CSV table of C-alpha atoms in Angstrom, one decimal:
chain,number,residue,atom,x,y,z
A,1,MET,CA,-18.3,-49.7,-67.9
A,2,THR,CA,-17.0,-47.1,-64.7
A,3,GLN,CA,-15.7,-44.2,-66.2
A,4,PRO,CA,-12.4,-43.3,-65.1
A,5,TRP,CA,-13.1,-39.6,-63.8
A,6,LEU,CA,-16.4,-41.6,-61.5
A,7,VAL,CA,-13.3,-44.1,-60.2
A,8,THR,CA,-11.0,-41.0,-59.4
A,9,VAL,CA,-13.6,-38.9,-57.9
A,10,ASP,CA,-15.2,-41.7,-55.7
A,11,ARG,CA,-12.0,-43.0,-54.5
A,12,ARG,CA,-11.2,-39.3,-53.4
A,13,SER,CA,-13.7,-39.0,-51.3
A,14,LEU,CA,-13.4,-42.8,-49.9
A,15,ASP,CA,-9.9,-42.2,-48.7
A,16,LEU,CA,-10.9,-38.7,-47.3
A,17,MET,CA,-13.0,-40.5,-44.6
A,18,ARG,CA,-11.6,-43.8,-44.2
A,19,LYS,CA,-8.0,-42.0,-43.0
A,20,ARG,CA,-9.6,-40.9,-40.0
A,21,ARG,CA,-12.1,-41.5,-37.3
A,22,HIS,CA,-13.9,-38.2,-36.4
A,23,PHE,CA,-16.0,-37.5,-33.1
A,24,ILE,CA,-18.2,-34.6,-31.6
A,25,VAL,CA,-19.1,-33.7,-28.0
A,26,ARG,CA,-22.0,-34.4,-26.6
A,27,ARG,CA,-22.4,-31.1,-24.3
A,28,ARG,CA,-24.9,-32.1,-21.5
A,29,ASP,CA,-22.3,-34.7,-20.1
A,30,GLU,CA,-19.1,-34.2,-22.5
A,31,LEU,CA,-19.0,-37.5,-23.6
A,32,GLN,CA,-17.4,-37.9,-26.9
A,33,ILE,CA,-19.6,-39.1,-29.2
A,34,GLU,CA,-18.0,-40.9,-32.8
A,35,ALA,CA,-19.0,-38.9,-35.8
A,36,GLU,CA,-19.9,-40.6,-39.5
A,37,LEU,CA,-18.1,-37.8,-42.2
A,38,ARG,CA,-18.6,-39.4,-45.7
A,39,PRO,CA,-20.3,-38.0,-49.5
A,40,SER,CA,-23.7,-37.0,-48.6
A,41,THR,CA,-26.5,-39.5,-50.9
A,42,ARG,CA,-30.0,-38.7,-51.4
A,43,GLU,CA,-31.6,-40.0,-48.0
A,44,ASP,CA,-29.6,-37.5,-46.3
A,45,GLY,CA,-31.5,-34.5,-48.1
A,46,LEU,CA,-34.6,-36.0,-47.1
A,47,ARG,CA,-32.6,-36.3,-43.5
A,48,TRP,CA,-32.8,-32.9,-44.1
A,49,ALA,CA,-36.3,-31.9,-45.2
A,50,ARG,CA,-38.0,-34.4,-42.6
A,51,ASP,CA,-35.7,-33.4,-39.5
A,52,TRP,CA,-34.5,-29.9,-39.8
A,53,ALA,CA,-36.6,-27.5,-42.1
A,54,PRO,CA,-39.2,-28.1,-40.1
A,55,ARG,CA,-37.6,-26.3,-37.4
A,56,TRP,CA,-36.3,-23.2,-38.6
A,57,PRO,CA,-38.1,-20.3,-36.9
A,58,ALA,CA,-41.0,-18.8,-39.2
A,59,ALA,CA,-39.0,-15.9,-39.5
A,60,MET,CA,-36.2,-17.5,-40.5
A,61,ALA,CA,-33.6,-15.9,-38.5
A,62,TYR,CA,-30.8,-17.9,-39.5
A,63,GLU,CA,-28.7,-16.3,-42.2
A,64,ASP,CA,-29.2,-19.9,-44.1
A,65,ALA,CA,-32.4,-21.5,-43.5
A,66,HIS,CA,-33.3,-20.7,-47.4
A,67,TRP,CA,-30.6,-22.8,-48.4
A,68,ASP,CA,-32.1,-26.0,-50.0
A,69,TRP,CA,-30.0,-28.7,-48.8
A,70,ALA,CA,-31.6,-32.0,-50.8
A,71,GLU,CA,-31.3,-29.6,-54.3
A,72,LEU,CA,-27.5,-28.9,-53.5
A,73,ILE,CA,-26.6,-32.8,-52.4
A,74,GLU,CA,-28.6,-33.6,-56.1
A,75,LEU,CA,-26.0,-31.0,-57.7
A,76,ALA,CA,-23.2,-32.4,-55.9
A,77,LEU,CA,-24.6,-36.2,-57.1
A,78,ALA,CA,-25.5,-34.8,-60.8
A,79,LEU,CA,-22.4,-32.9,-61.5
A,80,PRO,CA,-19.2,-34.7,-59.3
A,81,LEU,CA,-16.6,-32.9,-61.4
A,82,ARG,CA,-17.3,-29.9,-60.0
A,83,PHE,CA,-19.2,-30.0,-56.6
A,84,ALA,CA,-19.1,-32.0,-53.1
A,85,CYS,CA,-21.4,-32.5,-50.4
A,86,TYR,CA,-20.6,-34.0,-47.3
A,87,SER,CA,-22.7,-35.8,-44.7
A,88,LEU,CA,-21.7,-35.2,-40.7
A,89,LEU,CA,-23.6,-38.5,-39.0
A,90,ALA,CA,-23.6,-39.2,-35.1
A,91,ASP,CA,-26.4,-40.3,-32.6
A,92,ARG,CA,-28.1,-41.5,-35.4
A,93,ARG,CA,-29.1,-38.4,-36.5
A,94,LEU,CA,-28.1,-35.6,-39.4
A,95,GLN,CA,-25.8,-33.4,-37.7
A,96,GLY,CA,-24.5,-31.1,-40.1
A,97,LEU,CA,-24.1,-30.9,-44.1
A,98,ARG,CA,-20.9,-29.5,-46.0
A,99,PHE,CA,-20.9,-28.3,-49.8
A,100,LEU,CA,-17.9,-27.6,-52.0
A,101,GLU,CA,-16.7,-26.1,-55.3
A,102,VAL,CA,-14.1,-28.3,-56.4
A,103,SER,CA,-13.0,-27.0,-59.9
A,104,GLU,CA,-14.1,-23.9,-61.4
A,105,ASP,CA,-14.3,-20.5,-59.8
A,106,GLU,CA,-11.2,-19.5,-58.6
A,107,VAL,CA,-10.5,-22.9,-57.9
A,108,HIS,CA,-7.1,-23.2,-59.4
A,109,LEU,CA,-5.5,-19.6,-57.5
A,110,TYR,CA,-7.4,-19.8,-54.4
A,111,GLY,CA,-8.0,-23.4,-53.6
A,112,THR,CA,-11.5,-25.5,-52.7
A,113,HIS,CA,-14.3,-23.0,-52.8
A,114,ALA,CA,-16.1,-23.4,-49.5
A,115,LEU,CA,-20.0,-22.5,-50.9
A,116,ARG,CA,-22.3,-23.9,-48.1
A,117,VAL,CA,-22.1,-25.5,-44.2
A,118,SER,CA,-24.9,-26.2,-41.9
A,119,THR,CA,-25.1,-27.4,-38.4
A,120,ALA,CA,-28.9,-29.0,-37.5
A,121,PRO,CA,-30.9,-27.0,-35.6
A,122,TRP,CA,-30.1,-28.7,-32.3
A,123,ASN,CA,-26.5,-27.7,-32.4
A,124,ARG,CA,-27.6,-23.9,-32.6
A,125,ALA,CA,-28.5,-21.4,-29.3
A,126,PRO,CA,-31.0,-22.8,-27.9
A,127,GLU,CA,-30.0,-25.9,-27.9
A,128,LEU,CA,-26.4,-26.5,-28.7
A,129,ALA,CA,-26.5,-30.2,-27.9
A,130,TYR,CA,-23.1,-30.9,-30.2
A,131,ARG,CA,-19.4,-29.5,-29.6
A,132,GLY,CA,-17.2,-29.7,-32.8
A,133,VAL,CA,-19.5,-30.3,-35.9
A,134,GLY,CA,-18.9,-27.5,-38.1
A,135,SER,CA,-15.4,-27.1,-36.9
A,136,LEU,CA,-15.2,-30.7,-38.6
A,137,LEU,CA,-17.6,-29.8,-42.0
A,138,VAL,CA,-14.3,-26.7,-41.7
A,139,ALA,CA,-11.9,-29.9,-41.7
A,140,ALA,CA,-13.7,-31.7,-44.6
A,141,GLY,CA,-12.9,-29.0,-47.0
A,142,LEU,CA,-9.5,-28.7,-46.0
A,143,TRP,CA,-9.0,-32.4,-46.2
A,144,ARG,CA,-10.5,-31.9,-49.7
A,145,SER,CA,-7.9,-29.5,-50.9
A,146,HIS,CA,-5.5,-31.2,-49.5
A,147,ALA,CA,-6.8,-34.4,-51.4
A,148,ASP,CA,-7.4,-32.0,-54.9
A,149,GLY,CA,-4.0,-31.3,-54.6
A,150,HIS,CA,-4.4,-27.7,-53.2
A,151,GLY,CA,-2.4,-28.2,-50.1
A,152,GLY,CA,-5.1,-27.2,-47.9
A,153,GLN,CA,-6.1,-23.6,-49.0
A,154,MET,CA,-9.4,-22.9,-49.4
A,155,HIS,CA,-11.6,-19.5,-49.3
A,156,CYS,CA,-15.3,-18.3,-49.1
A,157,SER,CA,-17.7,-16.0,-49.4
A,158,SER,CA,-18.9,-15.5,-45.6
A,159,LEU,CA,-22.2,-14.9,-44.0
A,160,PRO,CA,-22.3,-11.9,-41.4
A,161,GLY,CA,-22.8,-14.1,-39.0
A,162,ALA,CA,-19.9,-16.7,-39.0
A,163,GLU,CA,-17.3,-13.8,-39.8
A,164,ARG,CA,-16.2,-14.3,-36.3
A,165,PHE,CA,-15.7,-18.3,-36.3
A,166,HIS,CA,-13.3,-17.8,-39.5
A,167,ARG,CA,-11.1,-14.8,-38.2
A,168,ARG,CA,-11.1,-16.8,-34.6
A,169,ASN,CA,-10.1,-20.2,-36.3
A,170,GLY,CA,-7.2,-18.6,-38.9
A,171,MET,CA,-8.8,-17.8,-42.2
A,172,VAL,CA,-7.8,-14.4,-43.3
A,173,ARG,CA,-10.3,-11.8,-45.3
A,174,PHE,CA,-8.7,-10.8,-49.2
A,175,ASP,CA,-10.1,-9.5,-51.8
A,176,GLY,CA,-13.0,-7.5,-50.8
A,177,VAL,CA,-16.2,-8.4,-51.3
A,178,ASP,CA,-18.0,-10.9,-53.3
A,179,GLU,CA,-20.8,-10.0,-55.7
A,180,GLU,CA,-23.6,-10.5,-53.1
A,181,GLY,CA,-21.5,-8.1,-50.6
A,182,LEU,CA,-19.7,-10.6,-48.4
A,183,ALA,CA,-16.8,-10.5,-47.1
A,184,ARG,CA,-14.1,-13.4,-48.8
A,185,TYR,CA,-12.3,-15.4,-46.9
A,186,ARG,CA,-9.0,-17.8,-47.4
A,187,PHE,CA,-7.4,-20.5,-45.3
A,188,MET,CA,-3.7,-20.5,-46.5
A,189,THR,CA,-1.6,-24.0,-46.1
A,190,GLY,CA,0.2,-23.0,-42.8
A,191,ARG,CA,-3.0,-21.7,-40.7
A,192,SER,CA,-5.2,-24.7,-42.8
A,193,GLN,CA,-2.4,-27.1,-40.9
A,194,ILE,CA,-2.5,-25.5,-37.5
A,195,TYR,CA,-6.4,-25.4,-37.8
A,196,LEU,CA,-6.5,-29.5,-38.2
A,197,GLU,CA,-3.7,-30.1,-35.8
A,198,ARG,CA,-5.3,-28.0,-33.3
A,199,LEU,CA,-8.6,-29.8,-33.9
A,200,ARG,CA,-6.5,-33.3,-33.8
A,201,ARG,CA,-5.2,-32.5,-30.0
A,202,ASP,CA,-9.1,-31.2,-28.7
A,203,GLY,CA,-10.4,-34.9,-29.8
A,204,TYR,CA,-12.1,-34.4,-32.7
A,205,TRP,CA,-10.4,-36.4,-35.3
A,206,GLU,CA,-7.3,-39.2,-34.8
A,207,GLU,CA,-5.7,-41.5,-38.2
A,208,SER,CA,-7.5,-44.5,-38.1
A,209,GLU,CA,-5.6,-47.4,-37.8
A,210,SER,CA,-7.7,-49.4,-41.0
């Protein structure tokens, strides 16, 4: 028999995806590409290991290169009441991943905890193949926050290279630094709504007719 909590978690994730259509932009021809945003699967962990990990620079130049996404996906599958992981796919490739903490660890105070976000290596300099991947993955966290009753509130500890992105998109710094010395940023309800509306206006998502 299906457990009631599993039905609730699955329905929440499915509703998050079905209510909207998502799009990214292929930079070489400015073509809008429809993207699939959905809960991550073990197959996505295999895609990460096959297509992403071998392309990280030998010197580990990317701040997030040491994250094991196959392991994070397994954690979300094993503990769905505490964690969630979402994948963004387009053009038959895994374009980005988002890992959230949806309970515990100050979620009751500051909303959904955005723990990890990564885009595929071809979406980084010098290739920069697609635009909008990271923005939609941020939106995934905000939509999950709404689904969980947090009103779009979300917080994170930021890698130094991501701080400019957070400030530019309306997050505010708060509460000093975390135990690793990383600055903490927060989306308030009003700011998160402005962010989502801007993405909609710019053509990265729209309400689904289904």
